[in-house]
CSV table of C-alpha atoms and ligand atoms in Angstrom, one decimal:
chain,number,residue,atom,x,y,z
A,1,UNK,CA,-1.0,2.6,33.2
A,2,UNK,CA,0.8,2.2,29.8
A,3,UNK,CA,0.9,5.4,27.6
A,4,UNK,CA,-1.6,5.4,24.9
A,5,UNK,CA,-1.2,6.4,21.2
A,6,UNK,CA,-4.1,7.0,18.7
A,7,UNK,CA,-3.5,5.5,15.2
A,8,UNK,CA,-5.6,6.7,12.3
A,9,UNK,CA,-5.3,5.0,8.9
A,10,UNK,CA,-7.1,5.8,5.7
A,11,UNK,CA,-9.7,3.0,6.0
A,12,UNK,CA,-8.5,0.9,3.1
A,13,UNK,CA,-6.6,-2.4,3.3
A,14,UNK,CA,-3.3,-1.1,1.9
A,15,UNK,CA,-3.2,1.5,4.7
A,16,UNK,CA,-4.8,-0.5,7.6
A,17,UNK,CA,-2.1,-3.2,7.2
A,18,UNK,CA,1.0,-1.1,7.6
A,19,UNK,CA,-0.5,0.9,10.4
A,20,UNK,CA,-1.5,-2.3,12.2
A,21,UNK,CA,2.1,-3.5,11.8
A,22,UNK,CA,3.3,-0.2,13.3
A,23,UNK,CA,0.7,-0.5,16.1
A,24,UNK,CA,1.9,-4.0,17.0
A,25,UNK,CA,5.4,-2.6,17.3
A,26,UNK,CA,4.2,0.1,19.6
A,27,UNK,CA,2.4,-2.5,21.8
A,28,UNK,CA,5.7,-4.5,21.8
A,29,UNK,CA,7.3,-1.3,23.3
A,30,UNK,CA,4.8,-1.2,26.1
A,31,UNK,CA,2.3,1.2,24.6
A,32,UNK,CA,-1.5,1.0,24.3
A,33,UNK,CA,-2.9,1.7,20.9
A,34,UNK,CA,-6.4,3.0,20.0
A,35,UNK,CA,-6.8,2.1,16.3
A,36,UNK,CA,-9.5,4.2,14.7
A,37,UNK,CA,-11.4,3.1,11.6
A,38,UNK,CA,-14.7,3.8,9.9
A,39,UNK,CA,-17.6,1.5,10.8
A,40,UNK,CA,-17.4,-0.3,7.5
A,41,UNK,CA,-13.7,-1.0,7.8
A,42,UNK,CA,-14.1,-1.9,11.5
A,43,UNK,CA,-16.8,-4.5,10.4
A,44,UNK,CA,-14.5,-5.8,7.7
A,45,UNK,CA,-11.6,-6.3,10.2
A,46,UNK,CA,-13.8,-8.1,12.7
A,47,UNK,CA,-15.2,-10.2,9.8
A,48,UNK,CA,-11.7,-11.1,8.8
A,49,UNK,CA,-11.0,-12.1,12.4
A,50,UNK,CA,-14.1,-14.4,12.4
A,51,UNK,CA,-16.1,-11.8,14.3
A,52,UNK,CA,-14.3,-12.4,17.5
A,53,UNK,CA,-15.9,-10.0,20.0
A,54,UNK,CA,-14.0,-6.7,19.7
A,55,UNK,CA,-10.8,-8.0,18.3
A,56,UNK,CA,-8.7,-6.9,21.3
A,57,UNK,CA,-7.2,-10.4,22.0
A,58,UNK,CA,-6.8,-11.4,18.4
A,59,UNK,CA,-5.0,-8.2,17.7
A,60,UNK,CA,-2.6,-8.6,20.6
A,61,UNK,CA,-4.0,-5.7,22.7
A,62,UNK,CA,-4.7,-3.2,20.0
A,63,UNK,CA,-8.1,-1.5,20.8
A,64,UNK,CA,-10.3,-1.0,17.7
A,65,UNK,CA,-12.6,2.0,17.7
A,66,UNK,CA,-15.2,2.6,15.0
A,67,UNK,CA,-16.4,6.0,13.9
A,68,UNK,CA,-19.1,6.9,11.3
A,69,UNK,CA,-17.8,7.7,7.8
A,70,UNK,CA,-19.9,10.7,7.1
A,71,UNK,CA,-21.9,9.0,4.3
A,72,UNK,CA,-25.6,8.3,4.1
A,73,UNK,CA,-27.0,4.8,4.3
A,74,UNK,CA,-27.4,4.2,0.5
A,75,UNK,CA,-24.1,5.8,-0.5
A,76,UNK,CA,-21.5,3.7,-2.5
A,77,UNK,CA,-18.7,3.3,0.0
A,78,UNK,CA,-16.4,1.9,-2.7
A,79,UNK,CA,-16.5,5.3,-4.5
A,80,UNK,CA,-13.3,6.8,-3.2
A,81,UNK,CA,-14.2,10.4,-4.0
A,82,UNK,CA,-17.4,10.1,-2.0
A,83,UNK,CA,-15.6,8.3,0.9
A,84,UNK,CA,-13.0,11.1,1.0
A,85,UNK,CA,-15.7,13.8,1.0
A,86,UNK,CA,-17.6,12.0,3.8
A,87,UNK,CA,-14.4,11.6,5.9
A,88,UNK,CA,-13.4,15.2,5.2
A,89,UNK,CA,-16.4,16.7,6.9
A,90,UNK,CA,-17.0,14.2,9.6
A,91,UNK,CA,-13.6,12.9,10.9
A,92,UNK,CA,-12.6,16.0,12.8
A,93,UNK,CA,-15.5,15.9,15.3
A,94,UNK,CA,-15.0,12.2,16.0
A,95,UNK,CA,-11.3,12.5,16.5
A,96,UNK,CA,-11.9,15.4,18.9
A,97,UNK,CA,-14.3,13.3,21.0
A,98,UNK,CA,-11.9,10.4,21.0
A,99,UNK,CA,-8.9,12.5,22.0
A,100,UNK,CA,-10.9,13.9,24.9
A,101,UNK,CA,-12.1,10.5,26.0
A,102,UNK,CA,-8.8,8.7,25.8
A,103,UNK,CA,-6.6,11.7,26.7
A,104,UNK,CA,-3.9,10.6,24.2
A,105,UNK,CA,-0.9,12.8,23.8
A,106,UNK,CA,0.2,11.5,20.3
A,107,UNK,CA,-1.7,10.8,17.1
A,108,UNK,CA,-0.1,8.7,14.4
A,109,UNK,CA,-2.0,9.8,11.3
A,110,UNK,CA,-1.9,8.4,7.8
A,111,UNK,CA,-0.4,10.9,5.4
A,112,UNK,CA,-3.6,10.7,3.3
A,113,UNK,CA,-5.8,11.9,6.1
A,114,UNK,CA,-3.5,13.9,8.4
A,115,UNK,CA,-4.7,17.2,7.1
A,116,UNK,CA,-8.3,16.5,8.1
A,117,UNK,CA,-7.5,16.3,11.8
A,118,UNK,CA,-4.3,18.3,12.2
A,119,UNK,CA,-6.0,21.4,13.6
A,120,UNK,CA,-8.1,19.6,16.1
A,121,UNK,CA,-5.1,17.6,17.4
A,122,UNK,CA,-3.1,20.8,17.8
A,123,UNK,CA,-6.0,22.6,19.5
A,124,UNK,CA,-6.0,19.8,22.1
A,125,UNK,CA,-2.2,19.9,22.4
A,126,UNK,CA,-1.8,16.4,20.8
A,127,UNK,CA,1.5,15.8,19.0
A,128,UNK,CA,1.3,14.4,15.5
A,129,UNK,CA,3.4,11.7,13.7
A,130,UNK,CA,2.5,11.7,10.1
A,131,UNK,CA,2.9,8.2,8.7
A,132,UNK,CA,3.3,7.6,5.0
A,133,UNK,CA,2.4,4.2,3.5
A,134,UNK,CA,3.8,5.6,0.2
A,135,UNK,CA,7.4,5.7,-1.0
A,136,UNK,CA,9.5,8.6,0.4
A,137,UNK,CA,10.1,9.9,-3.2
A,138,UNK,CA,6.3,10.2,-3.7
A,139,UNK,CA,5.6,11.7,-0.3
A,140,UNK,CA,8.5,14.1,-0.9
A,141,UNK,CA,7.0,15.5,-4.1
A,142,UNK,CA,3.7,15.9,-2.2
A,143,UNK,CA,5.4,17.8,0.5
A,144,UNK,CA,6.7,20.2,-2.1
A,145,UNK,CA,3.3,21.0,-3.8
A,146,UNK,CA,3.9,24.8,-3.5
A,147,UNK,CA,7.3,24.5,-5.1
A,148,UNK,CA,5.8,22.3,-7.9
A,149,UNK,CA,3.3,25.0,-8.6
A,150,UNK,CA,6.0,27.7,-8.5
A,151,UNK,CA,8.1,25.6,-10.9
A,152,UNK,CA,5.3,25.5,-13.4
A,153,UNK,CA,4.3,21.8,-13.1
A,154,UNK,CA,0.7,22.5,-12.0
A,155,UNK,CA,-1.5,25.5,-11.8
A,156,UNK,CA,-3.1,26.7,-8.5
A,157,UNK,CA,-5.8,24.1,-8.8
A,158,UNK,CA,-3.5,21.2,-9.4
A,159,UNK,CA,-4.1,20.9,-13.1
A,160,UNK,CA,-0.9,19.8,-14.8
A,161,UNK,CA,0.7,22.5,-17.0
A,162,UNK,CA,3.2,20.1,-18.3
A,163,UNK,CA,2.4,16.5,-19.3
A,164,UNK,CA,4.8,13.6,-18.9
A,165,UNK,CA,7.4,12.2,-16.6
A,166,UNK,CA,10.0,14.6,-15.1
A,167,UNK,CA,13.2,13.7,-13.4
A,168,UNK,CA,13.6,15.9,-10.3
A,169,UNK,CA,16.9,14.4,-9.4
A,170,UNK,CA,19.2,11.6,-10.8
A,171,UNK,CA,18.5,8.1,-9.5
A,172,UNK,CA,15.0,8.9,-8.4
A,173,UNK,CA,11.8,7.9,-10.0
A,174,UNK,CA,10.3,10.7,-12.1
A,175,UNK,CA,7.4,12.9,-11.2
A,176,UNK,CA,4.5,11.7,-13.4
A,177,UNK,CA,2.1,14.7,-13.7
A,178,UNK,CA,-0.8,12.4,-14.6
A,179,UNK,CA,-0.3,10.1,-11.6
A,180,UNK,CA,-0.3,12.5,-8.6
A,181,UNK,CA,-2.9,11.7,-5.9
A,182,UNK,CA,-5.4,14.2,-7.3
A,183,UNK,CA,-5.0,12.8,-10.8
A,184,UNK,CA,-8.3,10.9,-10.5
A,185,UNK,CA,-11.0,10.2,-13.0
A,186,UNK,CA,-14.3,12.1,-12.4
A,187,UNK,CA,-13.9,15.5,-13.8
A,188,UNK,CA,-12.5,18.8,-12.6
A,189,UNK,CA,-14.6,19.2,-9.5
A,190,UNK,CA,-13.6,15.8,-8.1
A,191,UNK,CA,-9.9,16.5,-9.1
A,192,UNK,CA,-10.1,19.8,-7.2
A,193,UNK,CA,-11.4,18.1,-4.1
A,194,UNK,CA,-8.6,15.6,-4.2
A,195,UNK,CA,-6.0,18.4,-4.9
A,196,UNK,CA,-7.3,20.4,-1.9
A,197,UNK,CA,-7.1,17.3,0.3
A,198,UNK,CA,-3.6,16.6,-0.9
A,199,UNK,CA,-2.5,20.2,-0.3
A,200,UNK,CA,-4.0,20.1,3.2
A,201,UNK,CA,-2.2,16.8,4.0
A,202,UNK,CA,1.0,18.2,2.6
A,203,UNK,CA,0.8,21.3,4.8
A,204,UNK,CA,-0.1,19.2,7.9
A,205,UNK,CA,2.8,16.8,7.2
A,206,UNK,CA,5.2,19.7,6.9
A,207,UNK,CA,4.0,21.0,10.3
A,208,UNK,CA,3.8,17.5,12.0
A,209,UNK,CA,6.1,16.7,14.9
A,210,UNK,CA,7.5,13.8,13.0
A,211,UNK,CA,7.2,12.3,9.4
A,212,UNK,CA,7.6,8.6,9.3
A,213,UNK,CA,7.7,6.5,6.2
A,214,UNK,CA,7.3,2.8,5.5
A,215,UNK,CA,10.5,2.5,3.6
A,216,UNK,CA,14.2,2.1,4.2
A,217,UNK,CA,17.3,4.0,3.5
A,218,UNK,CA,19.0,1.9,0.8
A,219,UNK,CA,15.8,1.7,-1.2
A,220,UNK,CA,15.5,5.4,-1.5
A,221,UNK,CA,18.8,7.0,-0.6
A,222,UNK,CA,18.4,10.0,-2.9
A,223,UNK,CA,14.9,10.7,-1.6
A,224,UNK,CA,16.3,11.1,1.9
A,225,UNK,CA,18.9,13.6,0.6
A,226,UNK,CA,16.1,15.6,-1.0
A,227,UNK,CA,13.6,15.2,1.8
A,228,UNK,CA,15.7,14.8,5.0
A,229,UNK,CA,12.6,15.4,7.2
A,230,UNK,CA,11.3,12.0,6.3
A,231,UNK,CA,12.3,9.2,8.7
A,232,UNK,CA,12.3,5.7,7.2
A,233,UNK,CA,11.1,3.0,9.7
A,234,UNK,CA,10.3,0.1,7.3
A,235,UNK,CA,9.8,-2.2,5.7
A,236,UNK,CA,7.1,-2.9,8.3
A,237,UNK,CA,5.8,-6.5,8.2
A,238,UNK,CA,3.3,-8.6,10.1
A,239,UNK,CA,5.9,-10.9,11.9
A,240,UNK,CA,3.2,-13.5,12.3
A,241,UNK,CA,0.7,-11.2,13.8
A,242,UNK,CA,-2.8,-10.4,12.8
A,243,UNK,CA,-3.0,-7.2,10.7
A,244,UNK,CA,-6.7,-6.7,10.0
A,245,UNK,CA,-7.3,-8.6,6.8
A,246,UNK,CA,-10.7,-7.6,5.3
A,247,UNK,CA,-11.1,-10.9,3.5
A,248,UNK,CA,-10.5,-14.4,4.8
A,249,UNK,CA,-7.2,-16.0,3.8
A,250,UNK,CA,-7.3,-19.2,1.7
A,251,UNK,CA,-4.7,-21.2,3.5
A,252,UNK,CA,-4.6,-24.1,1.0
A,253,UNK,CA,-2.2,-22.2,-1.2
A,254,UNK,CA,0.7,-22.6,1.3
A,255,UNK,CA,0.4,-26.4,1.2
A,256,UNK,CA,0.2,-26.1,-2.6
A,257,UNK,CA,3.4,-24.0,-2.7
A,258,UNK,CA,5.1,-26.6,-0.4
A,259,UNK,CA,4.7,-29.1,-3.2
A,260,UNK,CA,6.6,-26.9,-5.8
A,261,UNK,CA,10.3,-26.6,-6.5
A,262,UNK,CA,12.3,-23.5,-5.4
A,263,UNK,CA,11.7,-20.3,-7.4
A,264,UNK,CA,9.3,-22.1,-9.8
A,265,UNK,CA,5.9,-20.4,-9.1
A,266,UNK,CA,4.6,-17.2,-10.6
A,267,UNK,CA,2.6,-15.3,-8.0
A,268,UNK,CA,0.1,-12.8,-9.4
A,269,UNK,CA,-1.9,-10.4,-7.2
A,270,UNK,CA,-3.1,-6.9,-7.6
A,271,UNK,CA,-3.8,-5.6,-4.1
A,272,UNK,CA,-7.1,-4.8,-2.5
A,273,UNK,CA,-8.7,-2.2,-4.8
A,274,UNK,CA,-7.7,-2.7,-8.5
A,275,UNK,CA,-10.5,-3.6,-10.9
A,276,UNK,CA,-9.8,-5.0,-14.3
A,277,UNK,CA,-12.3,-5.3,-17.2
A,278,UNK,CA,-13.3,-8.8,-18.1
A,279,UNK,CA,-11.3,-8.9,-21.4
A,280,UNK,CA,-8.1,-7.9,-19.6
A,281,UNK,CA,-8.7,-10.6,-17.0
A,282,UNK,CA,-9.2,-13.1,-19.8
A,283,UNK,CA,-5.9,-12.0,-21.4
A,284,UNK,CA,-4.1,-12.2,-18.1
A,285,UNK,CA,-5.5,-15.7,-17.4
A,286,UNK,CA,-4.4,-16.9,-20.8
A,287,UNK,CA,-1.0,-15.3,-20.5
A,288,UNK,CA,-0.4,-17.2,-17.2
A,289,UNK,CA,-1.5,-20.4,-18.9
A,290,UNK,CA,0.7,-19.7,-21.9
A,291,UNK,CA,3.7,-19.1,-19.7
A,292,UNK,CA,3.5,-22.8,-18.8
A,293,UNK,CA,4.8,-22.3,-15.3
A,294,UNK,CA,2.9,-23.1,-12.1
A,295,UNK,CA,1.0,-20.0,-11.0
A,296,UNK,CA,-0.8,-18.8,-7.9
A,297,UNK,CA,-3.3,-16.0,-8.8
A,298,UNK,CA,-5.4,-13.9,-6.4
A,299,UNK,CA,-8.7,-13.0,-7.9
A,300,UNK,CA,-10.7,-11.1,-5.4
A,301,UNK,CA,-14.5,-11.4,-5.6
A,302,UNK,CA,-14.6,-7.7,-6.7
A,303,UNK,CA,-11.6,-7.8,-9.1
A,304,UNK,CA,-13.9,-7.4,-12.0
A,305,UNK,CA,-17.5,-6.2,-12.3
A,306,UNK,CA,-17.9,-8.5,-15.2
A,307,UNK,CA,-17.8,-12.0,-13.6
A,308,UNK,CA,-21.3,-13.1,-14.6
A,309,UNK,CA,-23.1,-15.1,-17.3
A,310,UNK,CA,-20.8,-16.4,-20.0
A,311,UNK,CA,-17.6,-14.9,-18.5
A,312,UNK,CA,-18.2,-16.8,-15.3
A,313,UNK,CA,-18.5,-19.9,-17.4
A,314,UNK,CA,-15.3,-19.0,-19.2
A,315,UNK,CA,-13.5,-18.5,-15.9
A,316,UNK,CA,-14.7,-21.8,-14.5
A,317,UNK,CA,-13.5,-23.5,-17.7
A,318,UNK,CA,-10.1,-21.8,-17.3
A,319,UNK,CA,-9.8,-23.0,-13.7
A,320,UNK,CA,-10.7,-26.6,-14.7
A,321,UNK,CA,-8.3,-26.5,-17.6
A,322,UNK,CA,-5.3,-25.2,-15.5
A,323,UNK,CA,-6.2,-27.1,-12.3
A,324,UNK,CA,-3.0,-29.2,-12.4
A,325,UNK,CA,-0.8,-26.2,-13.1
A,326,UNK,CA,-2.3,-23.2,-11.3
A,327,UNK,CA,-4.2,-22.2,-8.3
A,328,UNK,CA,-6.7,-19.3,-8.0
A,329,UNK,CA,-7.6,-18.0,-4.6
A,330,UNK,CA,-9.8,-15.0,-3.5
A,331,UNK,CA,-7.3,-13.8,-0.9
A,332,UNK,CA,-4.2,-15.3,0.7
A,333,UNK,CA,-1.7,-14.6,3.4
A,334,UNK,CA,0.5,-12.7,0.9
A,335,UNK,CA,3.4,-12.0,3.3
A,336,UNK,CA,3.7,-15.8,3.8
A,337,UNK,CA,3.4,-16.5,0.1
A,338,UNK,CA,6.1,-14.0,-0.8
A,339,UNK,CA,8.4,-15.5,1.8
A,340,UNK,CA,7.9,-19.0,0.4
A,341,UNK,CA,10.9,-20.5,-1.3
A,342,UNK,CA,8.7,-21.8,-4.2
A,343,UNK,CA,7.8,-18.3,-5.4
A,344,UNK,CA,10.0,-17.3,-8.4
A,345,UNK,CA,8.5,-14.0,-9.4
A,346,UNK,CA,5.7,-11.6,-8.5
A,347,UNK,CA,3.3,-10.1,-11.0
A,348,UNK,CA,2.2,-7.0,-9.2
A,349,UNK,CA,0.1,-3.8,-9.5
A,350,UNK,CA,3.0,-2.1,-7.7
A,351,UNK,CA,1.2,-1.3,-4.5
A,352,UNK,CA,3.9,-0.1,-2.1
A,353,UNK,CA,3.1,-2.6,0.6
A,354,UNK,CA,3.1,-5.6,-1.8
A,355,UNK,CA,6.3,-4.4,-3.3
A,356,UNK,CA,8.0,-4.0,0.1
A,357,UNK,CA,6.9,-7.5,1.0
A,358,UNK,CA,8.4,-8.9,-2.2
A,359,UNK,CA,11.5,-6.8,-1.8
A,360,UNK,CA,12.2,-7.9,1.7
A,361,UNK,CA,12.1,-11.5,0.5
A,362,UNK,CA,14.3,-10.9,-2.6
A,363,UNK,CA,11.5,-11.7,-5.1
A,364,UNK,CA,11.9,-10.3,-8.6
A,365,UNK,CA,8.9,-8.4,-9.9
A,366,UNK,CA,6.9,-7.8,-13.0
A,367,UNK,CA,5.2,-4.4,-13.0
A,368,UNK,CA,1.6,-3.8,-14.0
A,369,UNK,CA,0.9,-0.4,-12.3
A,370,UNK,CA,-2.7,0.7,-11.8
A,371,UNK,CA,-2.8,4.3,-10.4
A,372,UNK,CA,-1.2,7.0,-8.3
A,373,UNK,CA,2.2,6.0,-6.8
A,374,UNK,CA,2.2,2.7,-8.6
A,375,UNK,CA,4.0,4.4,-11.6
A,376,UNK,CA,6.6,5.9,-9.3
A,377,UNK,CA,7.1,2.4,-7.8
A,378,UNK,CA,7.4,0.8,-11.2
A,379,UNK,CA,10.2,3.2,-12.0
A,380,UNK,CA,12.0,2.2,-8.8
A,381,UNK,CA,11.6,-1.5,-9.7
A,382,UNK,CA,12.5,-1.4,-13.4
A,383,UNK,CA,14.9,1.6,-13.6
A,384,UNK,CA,16.4,2.4,-10.2
A,385,UNK,CA,16.7,-0.9,-8.3
A,386,UNK,CA,16.5,-3.0,-11.5
A,387,UNK,CA,15.0,-5.9,-9.5
A,388,UNK,CA,12.2,-6.5,-12.0
A,389,UNK,CA,10.7,-5.6,-15.4
A,390,UNK,CA,7.9,-3.3,-16.6
A,391,UNK,CA,5.1,-4.7,-18.7
A,392,UNK,CA,4.2,-2.8,-21.9
A,393,UNK,CA,0.6,-2.3,-22.8
A,394,UNK,CA,-0.4,-2.4,-26.5
A,395,UNK,CA,-1.8,0.6,-28.4
A,396,UNK,CA,-5.3,-0.1,-26.9
A,397,UNK,CA,-3.8,0.2,-23.4
A,398,UNK,CA,-4.3,-3.5,-22.7
A,399,UNK,CA,-1.6,-6.0,-21.8
A,400,UNK,CA,-1.7,-9.0,-24.1
A,401,UNK,CA,-1.4,-12.7,-23.1
A,402,UNK,CA,1.8,-12.9,-25.2
A,403,UNK,CA,3.3,-10.0,-23.2
A,404,UNK,CA,2.4,-11.7,-19.9
A,405,UNK,CA,3.9,-15.0,-21.0
A,406,UNK,CA,7.1,-13.5,-22.5
A,407,UNK,CA,7.8,-11.2,-19.6
A,408,UNK,CA,7.1,-14.0,-17.0
A,409,UNK,CA,9.7,-16.1,-18.7
A,410,UNK,CA,12.2,-13.2,-18.9
A,411,UNK,CA,12.0,-12.2,-15.3
A,412,UNK,CA,12.0,-15.6,-13.8
A,413,UNK,CA,15.0,-16.8,-15.7
A,414,UNK,CA,17.1,-13.6,-15.4
A,415,UNK,CA,19.6,-14.4,-12.8
A,416,UNK,CA,21.1,-10.9,-12.7
A,417,UNK,CA,17.7,-9.5,-11.7
A,418,UNK,CA,17.3,-12.3,-9.2
A,419,UNK,CA,20.7,-11.5,-7.7
A,420,UNK,CA,19.9,-7.7,-7.4
A,421,UNK,CA,16.6,-8.6,-5.8
A,422,UNK,CA,18.4,-10.8,-3.3
A,423,UNK,CA,20.9,-8.0,-2.5
A,424,UNK,CA,18.2,-5.4,-1.9
A,425,UNK,CA,16.2,-7.9,0.2
A,426,UNK,CA,19.3,-8.4,2.4
A,427,UNK,CA,19.7,-4.6,2.7
A,428,UNK,CA,16.0,-4.3,3.8
A,429,UNK,CA,16.6,-7.0,6.5
A,430,UNK,CA,19.8,-5.3,7.7
A,431,UNK,CA,17.9,-2.0,8.1
A,432,UNK,CA,15.4,-3.7,10.4
A,433,UNK,CA,18.0,-5.6,12.5
A,434,UNK,CA,19.5,-4.1,15.7
A,435,UNK,CA,21.8,-1.2,14.6
A,436,UNK,CA,20.2,-0.9,11.2
A,437,UNK,CA,18.8,2.5,10.1
A,438,UNK,CA,15.1,1.7,10.3
A,439,UNK,CA,15.6,-0.1,13.6
A,440,UNK,CA,17.4,3.0,15.0
A,441,UNK,CA,14.8,5.4,13.6
A,442,UNK,CA,12.0,3.5,15.1
A,443,UNK,CA,13.8,3.4,18.4
A,444,UNK,CA,14.2,7.2,18.2
A,445,UNK,CA,10.5,7.6,17.6
A,446,UNK,CA,9.6,5.3,20.6
A,447,UNK,CA,12.0,7.3,22.8
A,448,UNK,CA,10.4,10.6,21.8
A,449,UNK,CA,6.9,9.1,22.4
A,450,UNK,CA,7.9,7.8,25.8
A,451,UNK,CA,9.5,11.1,26.8
A,452,UNK,CA,6.4,13.1,25.9
A,453,UNK,CA,3.5,10.8,26.8
B,1,LIG,N1,-2.8,-8.8,0.3
B,1,LIG,C1,-3.0,-10.0,1.0
B,1,LIG,N2,-3.5,-11.0,0.4
B,1,LIG,C2,-3.8,-11.0,-1.0
B,1,LIG,C3,-3.5,-9.8,-1.7
B,1,LIG,C4,-3.0,-8.7,-1.0
B,1,LIG,O1,-2.7,-10.1,2.2
B,1,LIG,O2,-4.3,-12.0,-1.5
B,1,LIG,C5,-2.2,-7.7,1.1
B,1,LIG,C6,-0.8,-7.5,0.8
B,1,LIG,O3,0.0,-8.3,1.6
B,1,LIG,C7,-0.6,-6.0,1.1
B,1,LIG,C8,-2.0,-5.4,0.9
B,1,LIG,O4,-2.9,-6.5,0.8
B,1,LIG,O5,-0.2,-5.9,2.5
B,1,LIG,C9,-2.1,-4.6,-0.4
B,1,LIG,O6,-1.4,-3.4,-0.2
B,1,LIG,P1,-0.8,-2.6,-1.4
B,1,LIG,O7,-0.2,-1.3,-0.8
B,1,LIG,O8,0.2,-3.5,-2.1
B,1,LIG,O9,-1.9,-2.3,-2.4
B,1,LIG,P2,-3.4,-1.7,-2.3
B,1,LIG,O10,-4.3,-2.7,-1.9
B,1,LIG,O11,-3.3,-0.5,-1.4
B,1,LIG,O12,-3.6,-1.3,-3.7
């Protein structure tokens, strides 16, 4: 029987995707994978697969297992603080049951949940690989929470004692005290819960048998000097496999891209959880129109809570007006889109996975960060790698249509940025090829797994 590994993502799209990609690679190396999700996420993945029985075939032999999420029936599962609290108290028992049932010897746990199940895994003599879907620079600062407290950045409850962006080392993105994982809206109590969770995760990650990160050496060379315990194995990608999309992909856009010239299309997408207010969406739409370039824009059904009444009418009118020039889809096969020769730039919320996908394909980026590590990632793109530009909000915090249009034009016509993006993309591909650093690190991980399973 093939050795089995349990994989535990945070049950959100941006975490499920890279951990699915990692799981496929483990299966390719002869391992069995039990992929554990909450019931809601499990249902979304099966829905995305067209409800094919249990997903085992479609996922190339990855076994999906659903666990309850610790919330009551009527609770809002899109409220991330509630979801985290539900998982926090319930996950441990379910993981224990599953470990006993499957007899796994290794748990690959997402760095955002690893603290919740570290003790139970250790109690059952299961080894832990902590996997980070965040940049190594961001993960590294989390691993150093006690030092950041000692250095006076935060008090013992994670409240920032200094406000702003602090450079911890040259050629790294700064630490933004407002954009740490516990820097959430919702008042001091919610912040404290998030801080305690982050501290618990950091402690578990420090004690884990391995710390893996979806990144590569050349993208974050300084971070690996500062945090040598982090092993880069990325950028992971789907490689044509199914990765558990929650929403059905609109495949028309690939044909649409086929009809466009090389590097001519602006691709705009903001990941799986960002929500914009209606006036910002209108400004963005008009900015894309004003730019006068062909655009492909992902507008998820829940991108705004304000699509209704007049605004819906406005959006329909916008779509009709721009029909010859632009295409709006609810979800697409983004990895395929970013690999398409017609895409000339990517307007992004700076989600790490989206950015790695663009980076691997040498696509220049325009940064519109939303929360948490997005600000760190923006600094990488616009200041460290210089493979893209940062958008500037006005005094009201909103980004104007003029800014969208001007910056689109700047980034898509800047050949120096384009060349840097291409060079970094080549480095990413080299790291994944036989003999490359991410390739070798993954091999090392697999060898350790095989020796200890
Ligand atoms: N994505 C996709 N189709 C879309 C938009 C996004 O497949 O239309 C995928 C994208 O390829 C990426 C993930 O959704 O793998 C988003 O992850 P990311 O870390 O960028 O952002 P998050 O959703 O966590 O904010």
